[in-house]
Short mmCIF file of C-alpha atoms in Angstrom, two decimals:
data_model
loop_
_atom_site.label_atom_id
_atom_site.label_comp_id
_atom_site.label_asym_id
_atom_site.label_seq_id
_atom_site.Cartn_x
_atom_site.Cartn_y
_atom_site.Cartn_z
CA MET F 15 30.66 -22.72 3.37
CA THR F 16 28.77 -19.49 3.14
CA CYS F 17 30.60 -16.58 4.91
CA PRO F 18 28.71 -14.67 7.69
CA LYS F 19 28.35 -11.43 5.69
CA ARG F 20 26.91 -13.25 2.66
CA LYS F 21 24.58 -15.28 4.81
CA LYS F 22 23.24 -12.14 6.49
CA THR F 23 22.59 -10.63 3.11
CA ILE F 24 20.69 -13.70 2.03
CA TRP F 25 18.78 -13.69 5.29
CA ARG F 26 17.86 -10.01 4.74
CA PHE F 27 16.35 -10.85 1.38
CA LEU F 28 14.46 -13.75 2.75
CA GLU F 29 13.18 -11.66 5.65
CA LYS F 30 11.81 -9.09 3.16
CA LEU F 31 10.33 -11.81 1.02
CA GLN F 32 8.61 -13.40 4.14
CA GLN F 33 6.94 -10.09 4.92
CA LEU F 34 5.66 -9.55 1.41
CA LEU F 35 4.48 -12.94 0.43
CA PRO F 36 1.56 -13.27 2.94
CA ARG F 37 0.11 -9.98 1.52
CA LEU F 38 -0.35 -11.59 -1.86
CA GLU F 39 -3.42 -13.55 -2.95
CA HIS F 40 -3.16 -17.32 -2.97
CA GLU F 41 -2.78 -17.65 -6.78
CA ARG F 42 -0.19 -14.93 -7.16
CA ARG F 43 1.76 -16.27 -4.03
CA SER F 44 1.77 -19.78 -5.57
CA LYS F 45 3.04 -18.54 -8.88
CA ILE F 46 5.84 -16.65 -7.13
CA LEU F 47 6.84 -19.75 -5.13
CA ARG F 48 6.85 -21.93 -8.27
CA SER F 49 9.16 -19.48 -9.86
CA LEU F 50 11.81 -19.92 -7.26
CA ASN F 51 14.83 -22.17 -8.13
CA GLU F 52 16.10 -25.00 -6.03
CA ALA F 53 18.76 -22.89 -4.12
CA GLN F 54 16.28 -20.14 -3.32
CA ARG F 55 13.73 -22.50 -2.10
CA ARG F 56 16.34 -24.27 0.10
CA ASP F 57 17.40 -20.94 1.59
CA LEU F 58 13.77 -19.92 2.16
CA GLU F 59 12.90 -23.24 3.89
CA ARG F 60 16.00 -23.06 6.12
CA TRP F 61 15.10 -19.46 7.07
CA MET F 62 11.49 -20.45 7.78
CA LEU F 63 12.57 -23.27 10.01
CA GLU F 64 14.70 -20.88 12.04
CA TYR F 65 11.83 -18.32 12.07
CA LYS F 66 9.34 -20.89 13.41
CA SER F 67 11.83 -21.93 16.14
CA GLY F 68 11.51 -18.35 17.50
CA GLN F 69 15.12 -17.25 16.63
CA PRO F 70 15.10 -15.83 13.13
CA LYS F 71 18.51 -14.62 12.12
CA THR F 72 18.09 -11.20 10.77
CA LEU F 73 20.05 -7.96 10.64
CA HIS F 74 17.47 -5.96 12.48
CA GLY F 75 16.38 -8.28 15.33
CA PRO F 76 13.01 -9.85 15.64
CA VAL F 77 10.76 -9.80 12.57
CA VAL F 78 7.95 -7.32 12.83
CA ALA F 79 4.95 -7.83 10.71
CA THR F 80 4.39 -4.83 8.26
CA PRO F 81 0.84 -3.23 8.76
CA VAL F 82 -1.35 -3.75 5.72
CA ARG F 83 -3.19 -0.74 4.62
CA SER F 84 -6.93 -1.58 4.47
CA ALA F 85 -8.64 -1.07 1.15
CA MET F 86 -11.58 0.61 2.95
CA GLN F 87 -9.14 3.60 3.89
CA GLY F 88 -9.15 4.64 0.27
CA THR F 89 -6.56 7.09 -1.16
CA ARG F 90 -6.19 10.78 -1.01
CA CYS F 91 -8.08 12.81 -3.54
CA ARG F 92 -7.00 16.15 -5.03
CA LYS F 93 -9.46 18.84 -5.66
CA ARG F 94 -9.21 20.45 -9.06
CA SER F 95 -9.89 24.14 -9.16
CA ASP F 96 -10.10 26.69 -12.00
CA GLY F 97 -9.95 29.73 -9.73
CA ALA F 98 -13.66 29.72 -8.92
CA GLY F 99 -14.38 29.33 -5.26
CA LYS F 100 -17.29 28.08 -3.33
CA GLY F 101 -20.64 29.77 -4.28
CA VAL F 102 -19.41 30.40 -7.92
CA LEU F 103 -21.10 28.37 -10.57
CA SER F 104 -20.25 28.07 -14.23
CA ARG F 105 -22.08 27.19 -17.48
CA ARG F 106 -20.96 26.77 -21.07
CA ARG F 107 -22.71 28.94 -23.55
CA TYR F 108 -21.84 29.38 -27.24
CA GLY F 109 -18.53 27.72 -26.78
CA THR F 110 -17.40 29.90 -23.85
CA TRP F 111 -17.58 29.47 -20.08
CA ARG F 112 -19.55 31.92 -18.04
CA TYR F 113 -19.47 32.31 -14.25
CA PHE F 114 -21.94 33.72 -11.72
CA ALA F 115 -22.30 33.83 -8.01
CA VAL F 116 -25.19 32.33 -6.02
CA VAL F 117 -26.17 32.87 -2.27
CA VAL F 118 -29.30 31.51 -0.54
CA VAL F 119 -30.54 33.14 2.60
CA HIS F 120 -33.77 32.07 4.25
CA ARG F 121 -35.22 30.57 0.99
CA LEU F 122 -34.32 33.70 -1.03
CA GLN F 123 -31.82 33.01 -3.72
CA LEU F 124 -29.41 36.00 -4.72
CA ARG F 125 -27.64 35.71 -7.98
CA SER F 126 -25.24 37.90 -9.90
CA LYS F 127 -24.97 38.26 -13.68
CA GLU F 128 -22.85 35.93 -15.67
CA VAL F 129 -19.29 37.16 -16.57
CA HIS F 130 -16.35 35.69 -18.38
CA CYS F 131 -13.86 35.89 -15.49
CA SER F 132 -14.11 33.57 -12.52
CA HIS F 133 -12.28 36.04 -10.29
CA LEU F 134 -14.85 38.75 -10.99
CA ALA F 135 -17.55 36.21 -10.14
CA ALA F 136 -15.75 35.60 -6.85
CA LYS F 137 -15.85 39.27 -6.08
CA HIS F 138 -19.49 39.29 -6.83
CA HIS F 139 -19.90 36.39 -4.42
CA ALA F 140 -18.16 38.32 -1.63
CA LEU F 141 -20.71 41.16 -2.28
CA LEU F 142 -23.61 38.74 -2.10
CA LEU F 143 -22.30 37.34 1.18
CA GLU F 144 -22.23 40.89 2.60
CA ILE F 145 -25.81 41.45 1.45
CA LYS F 146 -26.75 38.08 3.01
CA GLN F 147 -25.40 39.22 6.38
CA GLU F 148 -27.29 42.41 6.23
CA ILE F 149 -30.67 41.09 5.33
CA ALA F 150 -30.59 37.70 7.13
CA ALA F 151 -32.08 39.05 10.43
CA ASP F 152 -34.97 40.71 8.68
CA LEU F 153 -35.83 37.61 6.56
CA CYS F 154 -35.72 35.36 9.54
CA ALA F 155 -37.92 37.50 11.67
CA GLN F 156 -40.37 37.73 8.80
CA ARG F 157 -40.53 33.92 8.40
CA LEU F 158 -41.23 33.55 12.12
CA ARG F 159 -43.88 36.28 12.08
CA GLN F 160 -46.09 34.37 9.63
CA LYS F 161 -47.92 37.45 8.42
CA PRO F 162 -47.14 39.92 5.58
CA ASP F 163 -45.00 43.01 6.39
CA GLU F 164 -45.50 45.93 4.00
CA ALA F 165 -42.35 47.71 5.15
CA LEU F 166 -40.06 44.66 4.68
CA ALA F 167 -39.21 45.39 1.06
CA SER F 168 -38.21 49.04 1.78
CA ARG F 169 -35.93 47.99 4.63
CA LEU F 170 -34.29 45.29 2.55
CA HIS F 171 -33.91 47.57 -0.42
CA HIS F 172 -32.14 50.19 1.64
CA LYS F 173 -29.71 47.64 3.08
CA VAL F 174 -28.96 46.24 -0.33
CA ALA F 175 -28.26 49.71 -1.80
CA SER F 176 -25.99 50.61 1.16
CA VAL F 177 -23.87 47.39 0.62
CA MET F 178 -23.54 48.11 -3.11
CA GLN F 179 -22.57 51.69 -2.35
CA LYS F 180 -19.93 50.45 0.11
CA PHE F 181 -18.44 48.26 -2.71
CA GLN F 182 -18.82 51.21 -5.21
CA LEU F 183 -20.99 49.16 -7.55
CA ASN F 184 -24.45 49.80 -9.13
CA SER F 185 -27.18 47.47 -10.00
CA ASP F 186 -25.86 47.10 -13.62
CA ASP F 187 -22.40 46.13 -12.48
CA LEU F 188 -23.67 43.33 -10.21
CA GLY F 189 -26.75 42.39 -12.29
CA LEU F 190 -28.52 41.28 -8.99
CA GLN F 191 -31.37 38.83 -9.48
CA PHE F 192 -33.33 37.10 -6.82
CA ARG F 193 -36.22 34.61 -6.49
CA ALA F 194 -37.88 32.56 -3.83
CA VAL F 195 -37.01 28.93 -3.46
CA ILE F 196 -38.96 26.59 -1.26
CA PRO F 197 -38.08 22.93 -0.53
CA ILE F 198 -41.06 20.55 -0.78
CA ILE F 199 -41.68 16.88 -1.63
CA GLY F 200 -37.99 16.11 -2.09
CA THR F 201 -37.40 18.91 -4.56
CA VAL F 202 -37.17 22.82 -4.72
CA LEU F 203 -39.82 25.02 -6.16
CA SER F 204 -38.28 28.12 -7.69
CA GLY F 205 -40.28 31.22 -8.20
CA PRO F 206 -39.91 33.76 -11.11
CA VAL F 207 -36.64 35.87 -11.27
CA PHE F 208 -36.96 39.50 -10.19
CA HIS F 209 -34.42 42.38 -10.58
CA LEU F 210 -33.68 45.23 -8.20
CA ARG F 211 -36.16 47.49 -10.13
CA SER F 212 -38.95 45.10 -9.18
CA PHE F 213 -37.67 44.43 -5.71
CA HIS F 214 -40.94 45.19 -3.85
CA LEU F 215 -42.92 42.69 -6.05
CA GLY F 216 -40.24 40.02 -5.65
CA ILE F 217 -40.21 40.30 -1.87
CA ALA F 218 -43.99 40.23 -1.80
CA GLY F 219 -43.92 37.03 -3.74
CA TRP F 220 -41.27 35.61 -1.43
CA GLN F 221 -43.51 36.33 1.57
CA PHE F 222 -46.53 34.71 -0.18
CA LEU F 223 -44.64 31.59 -0.79
CA GLN F 224 -43.26 31.32 2.75
CA LEU F 225 -46.71 31.78 4.22
CA ALA F 226 -47.97 28.96 1.99
CA ARG F 227 -45.04 26.57 2.76
CA GLY F 228 -44.83 27.25 6.39
CA VAL F 229 -41.85 27.43 8.71
CA GLU F 230 -41.88 23.90 10.25
CA ARG F 231 -40.82 20.82 8.39
CA PRO F 232 -43.85 18.43 7.72
CA SER F 233 -43.68 15.43 9.91
CA SER F 234 -46.40 13.21 8.38
CA VAL F 235 -47.79 12.34 4.96
CA GLU F 236 -50.93 14.50 5.54
CA GLU F 237 -48.81 17.49 6.48
CA VAL F 238 -46.64 16.99 3.38
CA SER F 239 -49.77 16.78 1.22
CA GLN F 240 -51.32 19.97 2.75
CA ALA F 241 -48.04 21.90 2.44
CA TRP F 242 -47.81 20.78 -1.15
CA ASP F 243 -51.33 21.91 -2.03
CA ARG F 244 -50.76 25.31 -0.49
CA SER F 245 -47.34 25.66 -2.20
CA ARG F 246 -48.74 24.57 -5.46
CA HIS F 247 -51.55 27.21 -5.43
CA ALA F 248 -49.12 30.01 -4.28
CA PHE F 249 -46.65 29.01 -6.90
CA SER F 250 -49.16 29.06 -9.73
CA GLU F 251 -50.45 32.51 -8.65
CA LEU F 252 -46.95 33.89 -8.43
CA TRP F 253 -45.95 32.68 -11.85
CA ALA F 254 -49.29 34.02 -13.24
CA VAL F 255 -48.17 37.60 -12.16
CA ALA F 256 -44.91 36.96 -13.99
CA GLY F 257 -46.82 36.15 -17.16
CA ARG F 258 -46.99 32.32 -17.27
CA SER F 259 -50.34 30.81 -18.07
CA PRO F 260 -52.00 28.78 -15.34
CA ALA F 261 -52.27 25.80 -17.68
CA GLU F 262 -48.43 25.76 -18.17
CA SER F 263 -47.84 26.09 -14.44
CA ALA F 264 -50.20 23.24 -13.80
CA ARG F 265 -48.54 21.02 -16.37
CA ARG F 266 -45.07 21.61 -14.86
CA LEU F 267 -46.41 20.99 -11.37
CA ASP F 268 -48.04 17.74 -12.39
CA ASP F 269 -44.82 16.53 -13.95
CA LEU F 270 -42.84 17.56 -10.88
CA GLU F 271 -45.41 15.87 -8.55
CA LYS F 272 -45.19 12.59 -10.52
CA ARG F 273 -41.40 12.56 -10.51
CA HIS F 274 -41.18 13.22 -6.86
CA SER F 275 -44.10 11.27 -5.50
CA PHE F 276 -43.30 8.97 -2.56
CA GLU F 277 -43.26 5.78 -4.53
CA GLU F 278 -41.06 7.19 -7.36
CA LEU F 279 -38.80 8.83 -4.76
CA GLN F 280 -38.27 5.44 -3.02
CA LYS F 281 -37.53 3.69 -6.26
CA ARG F 282 -35.01 6.29 -7.30
CA ARG F 283 -33.37 6.17 -3.89
CA ALA F 284 -33.06 2.45 -4.01
CA ILE F 285 -31.56 2.62 -7.60
CA GLN F 286 -29.09 5.38 -6.60
CA GLN F 287 -28.08 3.39 -3.44
CA GLN F 288 -27.49 0.24 -5.48
CA ARG F 289 -25.41 2.29 -7.95
CA ARG F 290 -23.36 3.74 -5.17
CA GLN F 291 -22.69 0.30 -3.78
CA ASP F 292 -21.77 -1.12 -6.99
CA LYS F 293 -19.42 1.76 -7.74
CA GLY F 294 -17.93 1.41 -4.24
CA ARG F 295 -17.32 -2.34 -4.78
CA ARG F 296 -15.74 -1.75 -8.20
CA ALA F 297 -13.52 0.99 -6.84
CA GLN F 298 -12.43 -1.32 -3.91
CA MET F 299 -11.76 -4.21 -6.28
CA GLU F 300 -9.74 -1.88 -8.57
CA ARG F 301 -7.73 -0.63 -5.55
CA LEU F 302 -7.00 -4.23 -4.36
CA GLN F 303 -6.04 -5.24 -7.93
CA ARG F 304 -3.52 -2.33 -8.17
CA GLN F 305 -2.19 -3.04 -4.73
CA GLN F 306 -1.63 -6.63 -5.65
CA GLU F 307 0.04 -5.77 -8.97
CA ARG F 308 2.38 -3.30 -7.20
CA LEU F 309 3.14 -5.87 -4.50
CA GLU F 310 3.92 -8.64 -7.10
CA GLU F 311 6.14 -6.26 -9.11
CA ARG F 312 8.04 -5.42 -5.87
CA ILE F 313 8.63 -9.11 -5.08
CA HIS F 314 9.86 -9.78 -8.68
CA GLN F 315 12.35 -6.95 -8.33
CA LEU F 316 13.45 -8.40 -5.00
CA LEU F 317 13.90 -11.89 -6.58
CA MET F 318 15.96 -10.46 -9.42
CA LYS F 319 18.43 -8.79 -7.03
CA PHE F 320 18.44 -12.05 -5.13
CA ARG F 321 19.27 -14.14 -8.16
CA SER F 322 21.98 -11.76 -9.21
CA PHE F 323 23.46 -11.92 -5.71
CA ARG F 324 23.44 -15.69 -5.71
CA ARG F 325 25.49 -15.81 -8.90
#
């Protein structure tokens, strides 16, 4: 006859086994049950009968079902960082990594020169953020005014110079570059790059592109088409000032319009959505597979301890 202490230990193993088995898939669960010997199967059946009667004999009172973590909850992800913070980009050139800071304020992109140290690029990013705070109000007022302002470039240049003086840097240390960027037809048109020595010309080009693009977002196909025609014309003229031939600008704009037409955009979005769904399903299946493998291994370890105890 089994002593009470030994019986409690057996019941504890069976209680844990009963909690883990329902979480396995049918095929894995059947394989585990077939691997049980006659004594283990008899103990499990006896414990299940008492469990169904409403009075399971366990060490810890009534059996409480263990909550199963949903596969849709996912797992925690860790962000990898090489010291470069937000707003600092990197590119590989000639076998070495170079870092530069980028800030966008009211469709005007500010960019620093490329450096070998990510921490120095982070300092440049802090300086660009300070410049952004100083010039944001003037740029916003100019976008709403919808007419050129001759004194805008002088005001902005003075504020940029004062911020750089505050940080005790000159134009060569920062390598400040800027260009106009306008969102249109699902992409972004980028104007030519200007430096601080051609600040007035760059700001005039920015105003020219903003007036062509408009402040409000187009709400219909006709408005999108009109905004694209105006932006295309302004874009070609601005790049002609920078030295690009009109034929080259027209060729690039035609390719851009073809890639970002409504039909092509809908096709790419459908393909991307299907890829994301397939990737999500594969990731979910892989998570479930790993979960089942860990659970099966845990049950095998439990049965090994149980068998050694029965001996």
